[in-house]
PDB file of C-alpha atoms in Angstrom:
ATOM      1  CA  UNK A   1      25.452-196.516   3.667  1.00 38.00           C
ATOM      2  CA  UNK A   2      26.419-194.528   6.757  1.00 38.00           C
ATOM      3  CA  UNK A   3      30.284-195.166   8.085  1.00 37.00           C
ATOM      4  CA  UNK A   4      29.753-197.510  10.986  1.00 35.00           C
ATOM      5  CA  UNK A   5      29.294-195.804  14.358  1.00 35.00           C
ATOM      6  CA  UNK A   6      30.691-196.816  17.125  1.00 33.00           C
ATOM      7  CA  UNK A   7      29.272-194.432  19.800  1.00 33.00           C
ATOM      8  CA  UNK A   8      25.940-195.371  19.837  1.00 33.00           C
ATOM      9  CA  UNK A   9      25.606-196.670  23.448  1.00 31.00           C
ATOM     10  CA  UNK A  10      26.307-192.848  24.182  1.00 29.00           C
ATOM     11  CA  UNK A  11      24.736-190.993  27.023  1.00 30.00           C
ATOM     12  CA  UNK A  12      21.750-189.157  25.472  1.00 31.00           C
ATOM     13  CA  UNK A  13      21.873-185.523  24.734  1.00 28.00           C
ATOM     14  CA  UNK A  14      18.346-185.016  25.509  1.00 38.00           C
ATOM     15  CA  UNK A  15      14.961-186.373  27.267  1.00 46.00           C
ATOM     16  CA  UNK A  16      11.212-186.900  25.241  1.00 62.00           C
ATOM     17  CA  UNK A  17       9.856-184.591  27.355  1.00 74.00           C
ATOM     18  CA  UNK A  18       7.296-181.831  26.858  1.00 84.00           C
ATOM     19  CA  UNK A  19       8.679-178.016  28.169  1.00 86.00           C
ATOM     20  CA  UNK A  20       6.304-175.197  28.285  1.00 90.00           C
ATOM     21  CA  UNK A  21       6.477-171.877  29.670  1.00 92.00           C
ATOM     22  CA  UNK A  22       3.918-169.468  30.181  1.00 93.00           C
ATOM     23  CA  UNK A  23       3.662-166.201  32.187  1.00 94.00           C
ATOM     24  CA  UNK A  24      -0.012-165.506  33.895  1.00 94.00           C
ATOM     25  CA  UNK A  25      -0.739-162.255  34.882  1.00 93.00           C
ATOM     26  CA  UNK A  26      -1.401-163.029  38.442  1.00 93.00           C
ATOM     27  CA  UNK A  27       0.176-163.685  41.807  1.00 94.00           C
ATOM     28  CA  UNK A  28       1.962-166.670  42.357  1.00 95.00           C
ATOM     29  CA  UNK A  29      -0.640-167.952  45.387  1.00 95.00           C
ATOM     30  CA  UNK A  30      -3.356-167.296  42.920  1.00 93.00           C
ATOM     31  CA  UNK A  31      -1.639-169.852  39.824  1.00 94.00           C
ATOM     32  CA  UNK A  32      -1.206-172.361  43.069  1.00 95.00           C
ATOM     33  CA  UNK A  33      -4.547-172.074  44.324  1.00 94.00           C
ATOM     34  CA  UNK A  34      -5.936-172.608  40.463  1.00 93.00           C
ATOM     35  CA  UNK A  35      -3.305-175.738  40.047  1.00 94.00           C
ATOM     36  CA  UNK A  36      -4.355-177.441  43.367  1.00 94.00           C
ATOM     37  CA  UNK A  37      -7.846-176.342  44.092  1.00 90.00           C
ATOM     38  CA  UNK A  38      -9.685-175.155  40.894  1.00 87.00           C
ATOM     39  CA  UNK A  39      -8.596-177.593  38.192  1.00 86.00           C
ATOM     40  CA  UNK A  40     -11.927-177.898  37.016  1.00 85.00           C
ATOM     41  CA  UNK A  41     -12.324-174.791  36.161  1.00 86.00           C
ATOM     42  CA  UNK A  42      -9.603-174.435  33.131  1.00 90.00           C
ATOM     43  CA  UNK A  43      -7.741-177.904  32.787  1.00 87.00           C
ATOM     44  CA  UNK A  44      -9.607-180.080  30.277  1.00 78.00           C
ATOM     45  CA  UNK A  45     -10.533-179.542  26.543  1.00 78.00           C
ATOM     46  CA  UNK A  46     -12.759-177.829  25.317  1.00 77.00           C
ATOM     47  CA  UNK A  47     -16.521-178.745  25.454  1.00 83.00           C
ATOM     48  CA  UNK A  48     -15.074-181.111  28.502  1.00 86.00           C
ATOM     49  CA  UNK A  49     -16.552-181.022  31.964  1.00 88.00           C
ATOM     50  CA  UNK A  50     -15.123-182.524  35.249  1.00 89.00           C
ATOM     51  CA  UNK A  51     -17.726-184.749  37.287  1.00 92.00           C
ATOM     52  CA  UNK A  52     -15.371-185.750  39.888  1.00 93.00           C
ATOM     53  CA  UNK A  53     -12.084-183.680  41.273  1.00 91.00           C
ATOM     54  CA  UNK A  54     -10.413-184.997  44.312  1.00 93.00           C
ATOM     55  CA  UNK A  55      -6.882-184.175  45.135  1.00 94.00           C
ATOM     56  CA  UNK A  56      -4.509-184.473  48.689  1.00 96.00           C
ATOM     57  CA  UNK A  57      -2.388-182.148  48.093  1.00 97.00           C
ATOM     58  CA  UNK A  58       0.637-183.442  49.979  1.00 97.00           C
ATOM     59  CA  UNK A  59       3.469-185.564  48.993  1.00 96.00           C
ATOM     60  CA  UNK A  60       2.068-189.365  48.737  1.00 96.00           C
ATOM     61  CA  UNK A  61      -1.298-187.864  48.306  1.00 97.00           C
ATOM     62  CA  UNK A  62      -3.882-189.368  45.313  1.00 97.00           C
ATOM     63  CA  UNK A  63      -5.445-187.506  43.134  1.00 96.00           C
ATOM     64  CA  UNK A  64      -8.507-188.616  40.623  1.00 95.00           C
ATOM     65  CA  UNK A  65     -10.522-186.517  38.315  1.00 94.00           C
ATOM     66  CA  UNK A  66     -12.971-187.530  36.041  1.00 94.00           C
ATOM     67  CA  UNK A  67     -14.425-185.691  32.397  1.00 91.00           C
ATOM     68  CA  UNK A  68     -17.138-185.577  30.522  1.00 93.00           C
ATOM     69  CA  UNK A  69     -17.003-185.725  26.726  1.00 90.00           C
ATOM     70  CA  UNK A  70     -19.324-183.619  24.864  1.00 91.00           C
ATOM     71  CA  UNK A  71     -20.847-187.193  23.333  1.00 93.00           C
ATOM     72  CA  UNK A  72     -21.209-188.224  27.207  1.00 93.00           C
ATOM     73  CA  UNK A  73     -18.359-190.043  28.016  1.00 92.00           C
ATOM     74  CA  UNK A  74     -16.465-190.327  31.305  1.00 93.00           C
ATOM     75  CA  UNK A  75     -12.593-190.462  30.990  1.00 91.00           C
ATOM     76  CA  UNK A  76     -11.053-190.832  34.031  1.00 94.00           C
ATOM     77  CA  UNK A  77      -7.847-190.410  35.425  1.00 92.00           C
ATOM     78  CA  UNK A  78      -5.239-189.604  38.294  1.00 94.00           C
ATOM     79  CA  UNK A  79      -1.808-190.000  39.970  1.00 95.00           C
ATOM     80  CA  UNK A  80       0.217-189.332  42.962  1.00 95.00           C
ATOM     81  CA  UNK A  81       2.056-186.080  43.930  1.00 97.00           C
ATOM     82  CA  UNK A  82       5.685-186.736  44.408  1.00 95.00           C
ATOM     83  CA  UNK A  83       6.443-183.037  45.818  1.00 96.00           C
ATOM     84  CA  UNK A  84       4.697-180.315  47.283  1.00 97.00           C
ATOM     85  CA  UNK A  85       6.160-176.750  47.768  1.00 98.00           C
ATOM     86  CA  UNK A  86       3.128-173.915  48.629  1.00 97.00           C
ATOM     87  CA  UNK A  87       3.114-171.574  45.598  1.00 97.00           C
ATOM     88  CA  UNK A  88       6.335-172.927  44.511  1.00 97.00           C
ATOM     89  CA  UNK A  89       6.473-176.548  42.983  1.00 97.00           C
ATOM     90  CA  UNK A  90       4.337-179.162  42.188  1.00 96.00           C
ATOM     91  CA  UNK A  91       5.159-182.551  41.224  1.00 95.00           C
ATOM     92  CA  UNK A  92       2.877-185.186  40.387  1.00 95.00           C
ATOM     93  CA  UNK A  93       2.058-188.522  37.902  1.00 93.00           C
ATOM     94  CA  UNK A  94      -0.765-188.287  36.053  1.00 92.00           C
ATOM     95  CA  UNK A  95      -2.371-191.174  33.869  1.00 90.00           C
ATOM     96  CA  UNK A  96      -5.490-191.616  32.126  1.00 88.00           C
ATOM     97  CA  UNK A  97      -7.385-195.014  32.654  1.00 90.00           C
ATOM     98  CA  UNK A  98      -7.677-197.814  30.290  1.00 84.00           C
ATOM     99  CA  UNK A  99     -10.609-198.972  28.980  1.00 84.00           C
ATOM    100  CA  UNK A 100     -10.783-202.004  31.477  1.00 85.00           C
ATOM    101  CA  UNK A 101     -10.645-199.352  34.096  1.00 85.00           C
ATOM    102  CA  UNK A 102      -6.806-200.064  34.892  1.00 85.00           C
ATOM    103  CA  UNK A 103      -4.452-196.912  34.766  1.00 84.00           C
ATOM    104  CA  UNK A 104      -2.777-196.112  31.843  1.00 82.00           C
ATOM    105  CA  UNK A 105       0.970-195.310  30.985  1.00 82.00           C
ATOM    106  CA  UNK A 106       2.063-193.261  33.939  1.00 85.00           C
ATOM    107  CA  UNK A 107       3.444-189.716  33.057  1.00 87.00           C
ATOM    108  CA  UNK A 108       5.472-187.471  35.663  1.00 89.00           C
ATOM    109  CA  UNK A 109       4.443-183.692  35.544  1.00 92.00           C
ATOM    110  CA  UNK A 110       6.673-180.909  37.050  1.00 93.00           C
ATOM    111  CA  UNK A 111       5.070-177.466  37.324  1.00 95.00           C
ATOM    112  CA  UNK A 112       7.016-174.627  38.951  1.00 96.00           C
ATOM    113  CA  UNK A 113       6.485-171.304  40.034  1.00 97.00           C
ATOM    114  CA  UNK A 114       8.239-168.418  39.639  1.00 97.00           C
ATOM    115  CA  UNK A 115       7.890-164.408  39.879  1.00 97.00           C
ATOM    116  CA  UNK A 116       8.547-162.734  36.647  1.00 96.00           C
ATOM    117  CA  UNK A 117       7.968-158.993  36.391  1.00 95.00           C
ATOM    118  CA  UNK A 118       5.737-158.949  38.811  1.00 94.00           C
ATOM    119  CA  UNK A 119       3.937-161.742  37.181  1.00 94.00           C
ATOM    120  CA  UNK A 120       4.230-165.362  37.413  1.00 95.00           C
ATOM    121  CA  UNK A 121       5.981-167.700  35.378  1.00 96.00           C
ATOM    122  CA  UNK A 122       5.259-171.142  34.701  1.00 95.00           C
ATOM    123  CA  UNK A 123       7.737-173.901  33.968  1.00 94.00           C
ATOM    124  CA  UNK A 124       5.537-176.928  32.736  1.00 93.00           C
ATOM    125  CA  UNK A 125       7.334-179.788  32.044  1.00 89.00           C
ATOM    126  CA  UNK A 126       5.665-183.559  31.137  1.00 88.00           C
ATOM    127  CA  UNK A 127       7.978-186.671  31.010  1.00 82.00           C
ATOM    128  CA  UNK A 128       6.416-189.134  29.013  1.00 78.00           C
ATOM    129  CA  UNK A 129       9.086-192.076  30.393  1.00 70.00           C
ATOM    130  CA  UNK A 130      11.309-191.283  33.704  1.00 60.00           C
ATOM    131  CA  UNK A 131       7.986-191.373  35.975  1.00 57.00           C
ATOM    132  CA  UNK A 132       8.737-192.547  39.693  1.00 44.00           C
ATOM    133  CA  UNK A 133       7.905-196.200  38.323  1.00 44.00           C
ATOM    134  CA  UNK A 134      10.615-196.724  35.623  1.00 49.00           C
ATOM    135  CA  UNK A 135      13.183-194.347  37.108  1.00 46.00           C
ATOM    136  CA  UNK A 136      15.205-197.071  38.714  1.00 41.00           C
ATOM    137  CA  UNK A 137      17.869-198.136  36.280  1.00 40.00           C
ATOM    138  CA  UNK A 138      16.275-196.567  33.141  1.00 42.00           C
ATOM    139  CA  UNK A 139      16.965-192.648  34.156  1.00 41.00           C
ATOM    140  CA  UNK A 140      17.883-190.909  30.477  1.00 42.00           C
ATOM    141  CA  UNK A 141      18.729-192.558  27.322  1.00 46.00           C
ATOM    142  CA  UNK A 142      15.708-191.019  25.622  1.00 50.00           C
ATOM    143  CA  UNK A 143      17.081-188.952  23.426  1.00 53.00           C
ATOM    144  CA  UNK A 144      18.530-191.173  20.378  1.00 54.00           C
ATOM    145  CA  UNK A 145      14.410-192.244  20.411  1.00 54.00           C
ATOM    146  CA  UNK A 146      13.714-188.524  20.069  1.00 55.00           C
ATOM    147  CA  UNK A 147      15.975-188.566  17.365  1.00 58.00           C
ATOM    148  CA  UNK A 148      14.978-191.691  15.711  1.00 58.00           C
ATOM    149  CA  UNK A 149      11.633-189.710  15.881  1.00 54.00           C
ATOM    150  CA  UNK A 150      13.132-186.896  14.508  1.00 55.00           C
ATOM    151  CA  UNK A 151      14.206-188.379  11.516  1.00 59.00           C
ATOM    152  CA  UNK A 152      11.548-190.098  10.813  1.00 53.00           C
ATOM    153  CA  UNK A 153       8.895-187.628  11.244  1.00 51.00           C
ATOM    154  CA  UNK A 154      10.863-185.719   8.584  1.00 58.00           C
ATOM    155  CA  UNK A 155      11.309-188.511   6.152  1.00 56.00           C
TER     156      UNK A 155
ATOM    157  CA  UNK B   1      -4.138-196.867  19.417  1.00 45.00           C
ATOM    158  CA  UNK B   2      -4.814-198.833  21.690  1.00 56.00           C
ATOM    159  CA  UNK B   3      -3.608-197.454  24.763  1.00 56.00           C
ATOM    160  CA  UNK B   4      -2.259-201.372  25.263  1.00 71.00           C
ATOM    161  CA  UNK B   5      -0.282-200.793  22.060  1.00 79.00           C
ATOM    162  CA  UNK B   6       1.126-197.641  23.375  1.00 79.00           C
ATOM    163  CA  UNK B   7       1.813-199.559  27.048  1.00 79.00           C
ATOM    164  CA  UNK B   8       3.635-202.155  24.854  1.00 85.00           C
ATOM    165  CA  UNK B   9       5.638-199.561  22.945  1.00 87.00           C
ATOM    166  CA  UNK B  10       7.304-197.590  26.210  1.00 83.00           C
ATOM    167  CA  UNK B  11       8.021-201.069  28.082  1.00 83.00           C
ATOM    168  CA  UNK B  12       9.779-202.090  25.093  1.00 88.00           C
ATOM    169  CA  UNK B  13      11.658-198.991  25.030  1.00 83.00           C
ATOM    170  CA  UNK B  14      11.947-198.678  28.673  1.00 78.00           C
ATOM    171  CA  UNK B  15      15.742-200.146  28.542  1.00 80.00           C
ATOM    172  CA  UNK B  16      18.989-198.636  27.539  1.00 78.00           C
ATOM    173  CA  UNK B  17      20.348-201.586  25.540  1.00 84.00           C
ATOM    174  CA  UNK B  18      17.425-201.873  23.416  1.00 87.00           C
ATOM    175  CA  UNK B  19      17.549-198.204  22.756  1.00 83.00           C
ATOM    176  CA  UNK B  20      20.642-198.210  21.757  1.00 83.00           C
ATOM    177  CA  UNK B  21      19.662-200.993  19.307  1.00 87.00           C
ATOM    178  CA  UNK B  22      17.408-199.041  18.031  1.00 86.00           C
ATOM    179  CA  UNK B  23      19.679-196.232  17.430  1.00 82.00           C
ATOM    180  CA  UNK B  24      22.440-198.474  15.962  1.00 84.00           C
ATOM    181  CA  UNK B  25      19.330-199.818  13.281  1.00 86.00           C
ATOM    182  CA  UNK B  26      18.920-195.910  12.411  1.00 81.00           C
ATOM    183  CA  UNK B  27      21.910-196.513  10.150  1.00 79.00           C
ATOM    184  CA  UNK B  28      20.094-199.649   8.479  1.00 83.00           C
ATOM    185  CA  UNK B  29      19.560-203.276   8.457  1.00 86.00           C
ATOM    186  CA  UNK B  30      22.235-204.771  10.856  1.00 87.00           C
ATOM    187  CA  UNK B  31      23.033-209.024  11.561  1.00 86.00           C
ATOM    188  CA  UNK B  32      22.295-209.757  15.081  1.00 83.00           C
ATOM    189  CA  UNK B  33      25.850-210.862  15.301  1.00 83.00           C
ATOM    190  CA  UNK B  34      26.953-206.963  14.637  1.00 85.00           C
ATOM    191  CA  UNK B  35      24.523-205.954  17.091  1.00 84.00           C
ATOM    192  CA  UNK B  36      25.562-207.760  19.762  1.00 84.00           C
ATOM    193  CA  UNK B  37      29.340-206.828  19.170  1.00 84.00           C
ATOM    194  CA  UNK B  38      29.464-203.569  21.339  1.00 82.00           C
ATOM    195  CA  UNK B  39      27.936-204.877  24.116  1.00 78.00           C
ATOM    196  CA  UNK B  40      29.231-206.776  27.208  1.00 79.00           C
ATOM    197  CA  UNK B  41      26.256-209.273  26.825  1.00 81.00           C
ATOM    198  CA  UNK B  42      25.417-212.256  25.314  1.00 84.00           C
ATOM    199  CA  UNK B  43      24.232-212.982  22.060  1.00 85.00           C
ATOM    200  CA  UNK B  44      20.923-214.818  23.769  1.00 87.00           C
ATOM    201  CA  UNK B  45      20.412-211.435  25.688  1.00 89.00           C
ATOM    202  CA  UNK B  46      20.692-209.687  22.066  1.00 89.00           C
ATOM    203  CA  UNK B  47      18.077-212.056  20.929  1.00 89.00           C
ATOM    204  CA  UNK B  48      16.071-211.605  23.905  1.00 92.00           C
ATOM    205  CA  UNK B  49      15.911-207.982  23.706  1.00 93.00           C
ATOM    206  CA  UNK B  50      15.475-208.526  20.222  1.00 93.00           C
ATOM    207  CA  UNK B  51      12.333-210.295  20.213  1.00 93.00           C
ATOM    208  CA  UNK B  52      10.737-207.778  22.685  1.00 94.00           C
ATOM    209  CA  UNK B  53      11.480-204.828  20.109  1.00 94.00           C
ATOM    210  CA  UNK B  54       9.761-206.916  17.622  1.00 94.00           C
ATOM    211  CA  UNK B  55       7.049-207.766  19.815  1.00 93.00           C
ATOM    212  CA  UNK B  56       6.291-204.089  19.919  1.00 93.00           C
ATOM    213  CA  UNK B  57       6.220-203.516  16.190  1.00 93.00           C
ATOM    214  CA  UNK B  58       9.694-201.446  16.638  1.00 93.00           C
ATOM    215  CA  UNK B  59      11.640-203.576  14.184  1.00 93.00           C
ATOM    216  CA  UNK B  60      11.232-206.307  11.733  1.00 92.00           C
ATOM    217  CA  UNK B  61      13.614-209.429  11.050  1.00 88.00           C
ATOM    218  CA  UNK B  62      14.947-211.114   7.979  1.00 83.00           C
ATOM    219  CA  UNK B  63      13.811-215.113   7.418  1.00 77.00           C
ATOM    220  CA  UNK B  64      17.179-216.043   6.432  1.00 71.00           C
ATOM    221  CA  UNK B  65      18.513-218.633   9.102  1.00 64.00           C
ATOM    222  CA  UNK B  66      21.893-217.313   9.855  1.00 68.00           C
ATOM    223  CA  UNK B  67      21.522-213.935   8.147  1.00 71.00           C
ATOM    224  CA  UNK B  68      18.809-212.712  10.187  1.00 79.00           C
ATOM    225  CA  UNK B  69      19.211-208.287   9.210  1.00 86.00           C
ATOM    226  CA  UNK B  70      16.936-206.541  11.886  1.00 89.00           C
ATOM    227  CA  UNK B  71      15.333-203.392  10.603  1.00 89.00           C
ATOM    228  CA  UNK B  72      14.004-200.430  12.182  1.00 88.00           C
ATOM    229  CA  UNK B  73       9.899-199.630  11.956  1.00 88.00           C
ATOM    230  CA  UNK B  74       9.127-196.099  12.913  1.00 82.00           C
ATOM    231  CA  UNK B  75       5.240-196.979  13.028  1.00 86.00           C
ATOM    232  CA  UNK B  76       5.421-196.793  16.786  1.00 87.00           C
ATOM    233  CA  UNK B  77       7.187-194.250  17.469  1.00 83.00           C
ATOM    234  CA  UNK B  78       5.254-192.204  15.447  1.00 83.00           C
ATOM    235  CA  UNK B  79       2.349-193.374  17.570  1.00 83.00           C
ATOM    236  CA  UNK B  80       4.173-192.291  20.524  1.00 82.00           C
ATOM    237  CA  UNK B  81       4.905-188.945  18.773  1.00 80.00           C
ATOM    238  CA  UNK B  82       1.694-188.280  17.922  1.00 83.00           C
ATOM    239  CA  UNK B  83       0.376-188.682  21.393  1.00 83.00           C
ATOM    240  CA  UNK B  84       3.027-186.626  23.004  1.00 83.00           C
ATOM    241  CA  UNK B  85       1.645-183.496  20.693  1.00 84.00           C
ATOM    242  CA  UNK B  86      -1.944-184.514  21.522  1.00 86.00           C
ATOM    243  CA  UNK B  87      -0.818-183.603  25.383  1.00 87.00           C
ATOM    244  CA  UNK B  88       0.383-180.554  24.131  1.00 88.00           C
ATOM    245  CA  UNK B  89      -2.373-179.092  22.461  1.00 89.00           C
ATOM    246  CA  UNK B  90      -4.318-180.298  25.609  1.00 90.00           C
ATOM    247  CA  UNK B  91      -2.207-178.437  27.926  1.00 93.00           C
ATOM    248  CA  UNK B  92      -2.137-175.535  25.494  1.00 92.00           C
ATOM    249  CA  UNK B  93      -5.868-175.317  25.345  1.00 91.00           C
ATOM    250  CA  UNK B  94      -5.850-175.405  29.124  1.00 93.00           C
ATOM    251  CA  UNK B  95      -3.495-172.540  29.606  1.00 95.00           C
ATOM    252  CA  UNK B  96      -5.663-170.475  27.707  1.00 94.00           C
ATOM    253  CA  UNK B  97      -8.454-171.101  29.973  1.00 93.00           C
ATOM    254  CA  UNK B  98      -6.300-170.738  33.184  1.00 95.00           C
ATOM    255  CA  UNK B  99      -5.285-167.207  31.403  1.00 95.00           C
ATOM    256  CA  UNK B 100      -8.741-166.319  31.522  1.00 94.00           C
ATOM    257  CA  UNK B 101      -9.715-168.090  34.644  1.00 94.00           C
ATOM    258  CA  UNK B 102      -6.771-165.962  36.327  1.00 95.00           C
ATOM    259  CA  UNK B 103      -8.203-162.689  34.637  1.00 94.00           C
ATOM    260  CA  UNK B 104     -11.583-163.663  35.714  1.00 93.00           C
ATOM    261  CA  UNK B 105     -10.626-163.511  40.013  1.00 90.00           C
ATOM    262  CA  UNK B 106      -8.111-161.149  39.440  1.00 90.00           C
ATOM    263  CA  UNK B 107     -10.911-158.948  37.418  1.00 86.00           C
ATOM    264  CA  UNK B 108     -13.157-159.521  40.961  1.00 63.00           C
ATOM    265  CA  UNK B 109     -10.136-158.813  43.492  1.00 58.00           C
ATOM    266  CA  UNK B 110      -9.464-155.685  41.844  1.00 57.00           C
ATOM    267  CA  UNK B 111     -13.319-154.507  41.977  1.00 56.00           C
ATOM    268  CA  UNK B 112     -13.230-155.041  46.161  1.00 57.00           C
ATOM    269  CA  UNK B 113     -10.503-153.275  45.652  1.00 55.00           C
ATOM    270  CA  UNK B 114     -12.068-150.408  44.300  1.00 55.00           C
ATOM    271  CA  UNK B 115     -14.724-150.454  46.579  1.00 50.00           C
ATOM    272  CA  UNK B 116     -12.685-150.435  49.816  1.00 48.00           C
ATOM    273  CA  UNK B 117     -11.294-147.370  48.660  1.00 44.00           C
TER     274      UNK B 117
END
């Protein structure tokens, strides 16, 4: 048995979050344009195809897209952009419908823009909890769940 | 899932006391009376945010009247962990395709390009 810890109710050392970077070979306007124009053309899985892809690309603005599963079914889903900075930063929630057509837990994605060697570098970044929604009065404390997860993912 | 399960599972986490329940039951099976000690709150507010955790499926509670030990169940948060890597491999899978979407207009700019010259 562990020695008894008192510092539990801690501030968290770190967020659930998901952080990717990747560096396209392109201008920065070009990345933009595909993130806010061309979705359809490269974000969904493989096999996938969009049937619907409306966005208002402005802070406030909805957005709602809708796939097609290779066995035929529609998943739909959408959010709201939070910020919009041309060729810069993007900020939006994203959420994938329920079953019963309601949306589902509310994610916040960040994508930034950057040059890099005369490419572009993107800074992805998905927060699975501190969405516009929940922020108020729940901001951080996820990491001891990450750990939790951690350890028990290794167990 | 269920993707009501997995609504269940963040609102239950969505507070810092009950994470830091959580946290304190990663050391092992704790009285509600010890779990209530470092906080400025009630021991009905411990029990409160109690049952909500267990609602979820996050822990599970001894039968024993007074002696009721609250245990941690990752079940979950493995749930939750599982559907944070399915987002990655979705996003990862997309990248690739952006890559190649990018290389695709890029591979047509540079052709008008060429011909303007």
């Amino acid at each position: 048995m562990n020695a008894r810890r008192n510092d539990y109710a801690a501030e968290p050392s770190a967020d659930l979050e998901l952080v990717m970077t990747r560096v396209f070979d392109a201008p920065r306007a070009l990345v933009y344009r595909a993130w806010t124009k061309d979705m359809s053309r490269w974000s969904c899985p493989r096999g996938f195809v969009f049937t619907h892809n409306e966005g208002d690309v402005r802070p406030g603005g909805k957005w709602r897209s809708c796939m097609r599963s290779p066995e035929g079914k529609d998943l739909w889903l959408g959010g709201v952009y939070r910020e919009v900075v041309e060729n810069t930063l993007l900020v939006f929630t994203h959420s994938w419908d329920q079953p019963d057509g309601t949306p589902g837990h509310e994610t916040l994605v960040t994508v930034k823009l950057e040059d890099y060697q005369g490419k572009t570098r993107m800074l992805f970044h998905q927060n699975f909890f501190d969405t516009v929604a929940s922020r108020d009065g729940h901001r951080g404390g996820w990491g001891e769940c990450f750990e939790l997860l951690q350890e028990y993912l290794a167990a | 899932m269920t993707p009501d399960r997995l609504s269940t599972t963040f609102a239950a986490l969505a507070d810092p006391t009950r994470r830091a329940i959580l946290a304190r039951l990663a050391d092992g099976e704790v009285s509600v009376q010890e779990l209530a000690e470092p906080f400025a709150i009630s021991l009905p507010a411990v029990s409160r945010h109690l049952k909500v955790l267990e609602h979820a499926g996050l822990i599970v509670r001894g039968r024993e009247a007074q002696w009721r030990p609250c245990r941690l169940q990752a079940g979950p948060l493995k749930d939750i962990a599982a559907w944070v890597e399915e987002y990655r491999r979705y996003w990862d899978e997309s990248f690739d395709r952006l890559d190649i979407y990018l290389n695709e207009l890029q591979g047509k700019e540079k052709k008008h390009e060429r011909k303007k010259k």
